GROMACS .gro file of C-alpha atoms in nm:
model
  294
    1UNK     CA    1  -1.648   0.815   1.826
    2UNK     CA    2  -1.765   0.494   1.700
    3UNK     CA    3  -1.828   0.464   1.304
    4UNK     CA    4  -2.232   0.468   1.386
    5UNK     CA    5  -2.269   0.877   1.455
    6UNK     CA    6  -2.561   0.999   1.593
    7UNK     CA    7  -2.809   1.276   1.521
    8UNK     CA    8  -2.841   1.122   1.169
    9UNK     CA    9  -3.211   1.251   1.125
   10UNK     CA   10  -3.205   1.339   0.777
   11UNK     CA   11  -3.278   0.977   0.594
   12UNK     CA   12  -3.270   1.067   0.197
   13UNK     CA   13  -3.217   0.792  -0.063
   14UNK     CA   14  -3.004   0.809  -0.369
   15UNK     CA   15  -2.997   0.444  -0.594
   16UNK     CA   16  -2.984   0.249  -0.329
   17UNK     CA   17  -3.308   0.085  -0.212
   18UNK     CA   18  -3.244   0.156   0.152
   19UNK     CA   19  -3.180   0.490   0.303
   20UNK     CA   20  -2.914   0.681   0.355
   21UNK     CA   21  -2.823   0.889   0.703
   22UNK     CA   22  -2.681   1.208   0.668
   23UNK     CA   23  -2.622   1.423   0.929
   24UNK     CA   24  -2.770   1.771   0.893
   25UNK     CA   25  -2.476   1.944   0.933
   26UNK     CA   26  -2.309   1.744   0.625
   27UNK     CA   27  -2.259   1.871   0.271
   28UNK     CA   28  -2.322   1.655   0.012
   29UNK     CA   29  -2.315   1.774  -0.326
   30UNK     CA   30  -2.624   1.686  -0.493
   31UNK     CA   31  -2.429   1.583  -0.833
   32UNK     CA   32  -2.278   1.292  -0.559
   33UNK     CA   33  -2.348   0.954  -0.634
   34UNK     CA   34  -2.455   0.807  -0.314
   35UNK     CA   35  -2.558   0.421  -0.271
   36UNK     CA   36  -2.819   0.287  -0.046
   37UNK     CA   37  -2.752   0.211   0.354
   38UNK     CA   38  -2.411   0.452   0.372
   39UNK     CA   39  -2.351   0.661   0.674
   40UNK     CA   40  -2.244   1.011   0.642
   41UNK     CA   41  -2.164   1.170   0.983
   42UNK     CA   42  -2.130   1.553   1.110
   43UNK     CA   43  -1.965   1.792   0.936
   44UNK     CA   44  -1.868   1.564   0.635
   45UNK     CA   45  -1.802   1.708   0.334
   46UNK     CA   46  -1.896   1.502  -0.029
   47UNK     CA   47  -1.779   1.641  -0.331
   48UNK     CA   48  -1.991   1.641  -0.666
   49UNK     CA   49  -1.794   1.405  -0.884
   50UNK     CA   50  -1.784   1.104  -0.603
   51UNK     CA   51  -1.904   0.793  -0.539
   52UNK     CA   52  -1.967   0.605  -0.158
   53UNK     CA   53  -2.081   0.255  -0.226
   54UNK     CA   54  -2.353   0.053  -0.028
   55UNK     CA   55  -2.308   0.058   0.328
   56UNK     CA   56  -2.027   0.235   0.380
   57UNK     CA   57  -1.942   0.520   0.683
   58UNK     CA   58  -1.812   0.864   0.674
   59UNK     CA   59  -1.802   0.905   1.114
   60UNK     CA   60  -1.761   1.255   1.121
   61UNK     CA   61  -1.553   1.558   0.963
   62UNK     CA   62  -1.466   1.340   0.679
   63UNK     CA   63  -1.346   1.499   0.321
   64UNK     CA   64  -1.400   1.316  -0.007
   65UNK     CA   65  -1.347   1.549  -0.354
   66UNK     CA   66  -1.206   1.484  -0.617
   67UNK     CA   67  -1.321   1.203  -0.937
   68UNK     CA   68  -1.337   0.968  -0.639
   69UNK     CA   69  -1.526   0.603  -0.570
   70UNK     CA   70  -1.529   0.458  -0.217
   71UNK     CA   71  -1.559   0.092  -0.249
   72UNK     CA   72  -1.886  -0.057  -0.042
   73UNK     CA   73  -1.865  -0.111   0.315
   74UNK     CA   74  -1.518   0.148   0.347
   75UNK     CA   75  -1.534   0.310   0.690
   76UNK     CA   76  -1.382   0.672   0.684
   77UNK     CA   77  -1.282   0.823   1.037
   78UNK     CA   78  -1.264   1.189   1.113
   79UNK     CA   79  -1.012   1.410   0.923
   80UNK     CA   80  -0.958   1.180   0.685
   81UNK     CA   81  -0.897   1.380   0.331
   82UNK     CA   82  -0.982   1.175  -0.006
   83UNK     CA   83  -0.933   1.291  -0.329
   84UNK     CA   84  -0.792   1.577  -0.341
   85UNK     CA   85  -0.568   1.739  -0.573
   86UNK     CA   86  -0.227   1.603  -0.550
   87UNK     CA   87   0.047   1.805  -0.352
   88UNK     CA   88   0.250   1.859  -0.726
   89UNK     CA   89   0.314   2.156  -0.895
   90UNK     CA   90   0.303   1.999  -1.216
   91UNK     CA   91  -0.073   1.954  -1.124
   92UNK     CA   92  -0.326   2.175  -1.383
   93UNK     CA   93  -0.637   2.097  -1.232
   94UNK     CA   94  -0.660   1.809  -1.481
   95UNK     CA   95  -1.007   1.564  -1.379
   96UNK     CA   96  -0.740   1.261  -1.261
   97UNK     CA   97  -0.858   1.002  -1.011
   98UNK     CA   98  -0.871   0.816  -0.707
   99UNK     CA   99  -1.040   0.513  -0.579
  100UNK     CA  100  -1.075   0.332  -0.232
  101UNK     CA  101  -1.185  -0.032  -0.219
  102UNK     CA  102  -1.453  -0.264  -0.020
  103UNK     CA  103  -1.422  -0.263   0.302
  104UNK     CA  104  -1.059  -0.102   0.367
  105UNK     CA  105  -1.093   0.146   0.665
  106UNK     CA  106  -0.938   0.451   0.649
  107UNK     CA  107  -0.799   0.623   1.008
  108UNK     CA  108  -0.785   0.935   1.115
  109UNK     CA  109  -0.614   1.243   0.960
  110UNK     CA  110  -0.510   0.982   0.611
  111UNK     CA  111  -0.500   1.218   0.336
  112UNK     CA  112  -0.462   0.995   0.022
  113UNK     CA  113  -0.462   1.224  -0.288
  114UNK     CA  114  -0.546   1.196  -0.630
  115UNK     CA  115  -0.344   1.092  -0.953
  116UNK     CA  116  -0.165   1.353  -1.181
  117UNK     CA  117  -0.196   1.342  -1.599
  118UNK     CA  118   0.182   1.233  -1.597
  119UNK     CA  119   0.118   0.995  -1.333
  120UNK     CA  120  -0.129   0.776  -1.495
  121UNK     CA  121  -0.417   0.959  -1.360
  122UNK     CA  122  -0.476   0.750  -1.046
  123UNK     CA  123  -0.398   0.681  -0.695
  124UNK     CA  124  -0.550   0.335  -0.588
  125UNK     CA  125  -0.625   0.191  -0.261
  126UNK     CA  126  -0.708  -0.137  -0.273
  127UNK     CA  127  -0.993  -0.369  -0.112
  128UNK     CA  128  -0.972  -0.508   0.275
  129UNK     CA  129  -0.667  -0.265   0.332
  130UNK     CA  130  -0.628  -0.047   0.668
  131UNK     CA  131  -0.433   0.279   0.637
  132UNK     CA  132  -0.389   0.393   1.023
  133UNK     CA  133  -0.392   0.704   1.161
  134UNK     CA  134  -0.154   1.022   0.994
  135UNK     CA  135  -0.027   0.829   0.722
  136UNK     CA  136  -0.004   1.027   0.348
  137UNK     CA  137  -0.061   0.834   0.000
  138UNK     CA  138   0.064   1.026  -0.219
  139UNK     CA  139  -0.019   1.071  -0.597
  140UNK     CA  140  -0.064   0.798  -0.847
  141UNK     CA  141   0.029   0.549  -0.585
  142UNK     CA  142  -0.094   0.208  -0.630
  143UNK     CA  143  -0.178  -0.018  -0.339
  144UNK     CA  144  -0.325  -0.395  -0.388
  145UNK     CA  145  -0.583  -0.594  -0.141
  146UNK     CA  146  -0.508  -0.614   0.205
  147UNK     CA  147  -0.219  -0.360   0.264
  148UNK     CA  148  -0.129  -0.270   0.604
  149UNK     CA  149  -0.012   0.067   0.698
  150UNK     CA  150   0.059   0.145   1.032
  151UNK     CA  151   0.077   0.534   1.170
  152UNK     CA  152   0.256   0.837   1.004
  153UNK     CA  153   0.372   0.648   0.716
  154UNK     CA  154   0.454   0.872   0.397
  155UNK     CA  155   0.523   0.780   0.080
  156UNK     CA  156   0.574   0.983  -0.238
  157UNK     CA  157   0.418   0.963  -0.552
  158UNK     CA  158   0.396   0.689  -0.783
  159UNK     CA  159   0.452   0.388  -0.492
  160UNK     CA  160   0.338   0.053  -0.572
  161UNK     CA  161   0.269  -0.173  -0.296
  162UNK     CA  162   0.158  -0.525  -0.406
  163UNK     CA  163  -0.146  -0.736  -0.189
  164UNK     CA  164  -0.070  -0.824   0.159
  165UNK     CA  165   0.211  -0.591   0.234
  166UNK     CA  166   0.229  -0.432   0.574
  167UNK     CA  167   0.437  -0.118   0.594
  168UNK     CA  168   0.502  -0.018   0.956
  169UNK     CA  169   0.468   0.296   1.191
  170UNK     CA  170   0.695   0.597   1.063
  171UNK     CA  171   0.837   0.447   0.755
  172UNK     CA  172   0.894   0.690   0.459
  173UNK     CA  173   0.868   0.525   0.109
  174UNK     CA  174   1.104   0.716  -0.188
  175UNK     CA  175   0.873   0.842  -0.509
  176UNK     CA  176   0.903   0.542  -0.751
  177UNK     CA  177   0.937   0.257  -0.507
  178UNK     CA  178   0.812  -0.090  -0.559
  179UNK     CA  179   0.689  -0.289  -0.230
  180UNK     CA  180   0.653  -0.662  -0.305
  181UNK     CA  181   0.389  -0.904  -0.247
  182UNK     CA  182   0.353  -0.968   0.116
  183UNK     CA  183   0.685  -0.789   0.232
  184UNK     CA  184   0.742  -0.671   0.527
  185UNK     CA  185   0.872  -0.282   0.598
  186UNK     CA  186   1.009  -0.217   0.952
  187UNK     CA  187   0.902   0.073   1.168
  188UNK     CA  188   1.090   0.412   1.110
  189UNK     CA  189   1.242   0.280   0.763
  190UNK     CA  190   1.392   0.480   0.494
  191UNK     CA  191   1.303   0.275   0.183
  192UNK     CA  192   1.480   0.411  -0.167
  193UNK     CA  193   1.474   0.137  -0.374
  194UNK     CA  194   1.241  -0.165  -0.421
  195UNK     CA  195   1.147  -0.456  -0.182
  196UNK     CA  196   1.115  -0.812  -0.319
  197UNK     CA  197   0.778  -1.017  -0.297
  198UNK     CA  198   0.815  -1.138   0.091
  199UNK     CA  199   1.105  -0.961   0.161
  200UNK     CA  200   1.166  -0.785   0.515
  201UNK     CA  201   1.347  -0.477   0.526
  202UNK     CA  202   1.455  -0.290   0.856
  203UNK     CA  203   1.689   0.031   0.931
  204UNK     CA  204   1.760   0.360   0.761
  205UNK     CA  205   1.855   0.306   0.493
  206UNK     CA  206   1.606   0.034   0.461
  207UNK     CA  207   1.828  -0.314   0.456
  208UNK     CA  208   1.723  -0.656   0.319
  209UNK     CA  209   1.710  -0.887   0.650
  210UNK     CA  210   1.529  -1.199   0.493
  211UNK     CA  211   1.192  -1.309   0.432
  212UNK     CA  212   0.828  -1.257   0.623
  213UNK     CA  213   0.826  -1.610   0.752
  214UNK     CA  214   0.546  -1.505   0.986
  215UNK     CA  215   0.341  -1.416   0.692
  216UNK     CA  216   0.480  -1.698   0.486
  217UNK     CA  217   0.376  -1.998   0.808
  218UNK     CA  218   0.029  -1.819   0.910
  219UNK     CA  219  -0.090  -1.799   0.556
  220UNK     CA  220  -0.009  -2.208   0.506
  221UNK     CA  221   0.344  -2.226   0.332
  222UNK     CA  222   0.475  -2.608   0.428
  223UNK     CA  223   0.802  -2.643   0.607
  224UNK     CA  224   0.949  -2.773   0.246
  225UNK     CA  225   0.854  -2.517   0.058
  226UNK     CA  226   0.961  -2.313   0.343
  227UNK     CA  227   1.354  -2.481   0.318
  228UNK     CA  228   1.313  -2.414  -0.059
  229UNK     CA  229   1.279  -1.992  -0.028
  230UNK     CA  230   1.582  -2.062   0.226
  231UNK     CA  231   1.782  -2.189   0.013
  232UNK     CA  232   1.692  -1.973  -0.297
  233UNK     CA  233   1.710  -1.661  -0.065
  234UNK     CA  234   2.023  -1.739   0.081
  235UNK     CA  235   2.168  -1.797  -0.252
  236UNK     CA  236   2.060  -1.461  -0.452
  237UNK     CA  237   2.144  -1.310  -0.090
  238UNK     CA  238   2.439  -1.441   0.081
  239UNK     CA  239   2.533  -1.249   0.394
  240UNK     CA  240   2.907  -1.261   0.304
  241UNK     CA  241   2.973  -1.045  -0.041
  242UNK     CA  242   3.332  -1.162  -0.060
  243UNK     CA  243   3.457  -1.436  -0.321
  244UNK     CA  244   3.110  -1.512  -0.445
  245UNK     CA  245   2.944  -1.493  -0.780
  246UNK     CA  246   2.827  -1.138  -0.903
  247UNK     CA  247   2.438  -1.078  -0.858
  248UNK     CA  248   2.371  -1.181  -1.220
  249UNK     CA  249   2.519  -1.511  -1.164
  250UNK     CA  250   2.341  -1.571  -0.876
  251UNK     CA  251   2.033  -1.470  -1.022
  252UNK     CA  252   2.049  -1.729  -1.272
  253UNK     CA  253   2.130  -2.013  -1.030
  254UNK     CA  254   1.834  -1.899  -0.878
  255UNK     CA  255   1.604  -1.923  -1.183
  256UNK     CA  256   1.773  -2.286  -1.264
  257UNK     CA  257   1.752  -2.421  -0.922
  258UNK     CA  258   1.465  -2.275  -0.772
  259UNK     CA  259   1.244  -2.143  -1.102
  260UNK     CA  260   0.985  -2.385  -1.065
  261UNK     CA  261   0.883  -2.250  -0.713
  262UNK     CA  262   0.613  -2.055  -0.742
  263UNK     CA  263   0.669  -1.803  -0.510
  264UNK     CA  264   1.049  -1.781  -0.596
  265UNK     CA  265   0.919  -1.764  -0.919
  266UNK     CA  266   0.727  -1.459  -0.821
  267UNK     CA  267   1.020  -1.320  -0.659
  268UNK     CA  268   1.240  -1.359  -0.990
  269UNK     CA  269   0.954  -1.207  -1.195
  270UNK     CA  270   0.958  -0.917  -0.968
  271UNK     CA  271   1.361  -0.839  -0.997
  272UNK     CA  272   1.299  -0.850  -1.389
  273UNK     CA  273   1.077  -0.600  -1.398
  274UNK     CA  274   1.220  -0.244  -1.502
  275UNK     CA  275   1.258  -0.020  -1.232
  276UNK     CA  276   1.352   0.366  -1.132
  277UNK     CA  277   1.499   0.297  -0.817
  278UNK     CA  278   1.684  -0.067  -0.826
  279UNK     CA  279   1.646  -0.335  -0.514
  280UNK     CA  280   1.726  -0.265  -0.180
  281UNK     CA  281   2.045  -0.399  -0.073
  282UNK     CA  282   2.098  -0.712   0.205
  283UNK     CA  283   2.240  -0.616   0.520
  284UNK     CA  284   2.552  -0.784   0.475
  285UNK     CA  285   2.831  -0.907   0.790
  286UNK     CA  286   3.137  -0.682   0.839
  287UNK     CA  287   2.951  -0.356   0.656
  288UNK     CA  288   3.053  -0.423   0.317
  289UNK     CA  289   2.766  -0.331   0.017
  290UNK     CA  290   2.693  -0.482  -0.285
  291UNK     CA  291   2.437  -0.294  -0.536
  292UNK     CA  292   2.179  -0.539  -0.626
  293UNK     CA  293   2.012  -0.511  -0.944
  294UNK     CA  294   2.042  -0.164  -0.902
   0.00000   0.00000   0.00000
């Protein structure tokens, strides 16, 4: 079914100067705060403390409960769950949130729950993302503009994934984990610990494998600015472990070498930052591990 249902025949407006198409068979609480020109198709159901902003679609069997805001133009698909409560036993019923930004479409069978009291009280889905088909956010996760998330992908509570990540088909995120600006998760990827800004992990256990050059060239990063994340990559992550300087010290050649980079910059910023779960580890020749920040 295309996001455009039909059989809406019951027009009502809300404060929104155009109106609204609801499908007859849809419940919508009348305590709902419903914008003009949205599309709610059959068998939808809209909870009383929500709010669908202008023009956006619910196609069919969609559920939104919850203290929940749908950004405007957000496209829902059928048995898509929003907002509600958190799978977390810990969980009292407490009035916590979630939101959903402009324009990010939301595929079928997403359930993206919302925050807990201990969590911070929110689970946030940024604007211009696209969360495919089966995938779970979990509680108080955080996700920034444009975040891709390809099918079945589950993630525990309390993720963060930065703008213009893309998290691939069957990968399973630990509670706690931090997902970089713009990095890249592989496909059926156990990820325990965090990724760096532009980082590309693959395997199970997830394993640092270098940067996302394809983001890095098709979003207009010069081939000398290119050589520079090279070079400051290859030095905080050399792919022999043996005889070199310990990750502190090669931290700091980073930051005096490559500091003034802005996006290395961005990368060092990141590793500073405290974290539960440390940085995932580089995928190293002849199997040897070295515990990175961790």
């Amino acid at each position: 079914m295309e996001p455009n249902p039909a059989g809406l025949d019951q027009p009502r407006r809300s404060d929104g100067a155009s109106a609204n198409r609801i499908h007859p068979s849809a419940i919508v609480s009348p305590g709902a705060r419903i914008a003009g020109n949205v599309t709610i198709g059959p068998f939808c159901t809209v909870g009383p403390d929500v709010s669908i902003g202008e023009g956006s679609t619910l196609v069919s069997h969609v559920v939104v409960d919850g203290h929940t805001e749908i950004g405007t133009g957000a496209t829902l698909y059928p048995f898509c769950t929003i907002g509600l409560a958190p799978q977390d036993l810990k969980y009292r019923g407490e009035p916590t949130r979630c939101t959903v930004g402009a324009r990010t479409v939301i595929r079928e069978n997403v359930t993206i729950h919302r925050g807990t009291a201990t969590g911070g009280g929110l689970t946030r889905v940024g604007s211009d993302c696209l969360i495919m088909a089966n995938a779970h956010v979990a509680h108080d996760c955080l996700l920034g503009d444009r975040v891709i998330i390809v099918n079945n992908v589950v993630m525990g509570g309390h993720v963060v994934i930065d703008d213009d990540a893309r998290v691939m088909g069957s990968a399973a995120l630990h509670q706690f984990v931090r997902i970089g600006r713009a990095a890249m998760v592989g496909g059926v990827c156990g990820v325990e610990s965090d990724v760096i800004p532009y980082g590309s992990v693959l395997g199970n256990r997830a394993r640092l494998v270098g940067l996302h050059w394809i983001w890095l060239r098709r979003n207009g990063v010069g081939a000398e600015e290119m050589h520079r994340l090279r070079r400051a990559f290859r030095t905080l992550y050399p792919r022999q472990t043996t005889g070199i300087p310990v990750f502190e010290e090669r931290l700091a050649a980073v930051r005096a070498e490559y500091g003034a980079d802005p996006r290395v910059a961005e990368i060092l910023a990141f590793i500073d930052q405290p974290s539960k779960r440390g940085l995932v580890r580089i995928a190293t020749r002849g199997g040897s591990e070295e515990s990175e920040g961790a």
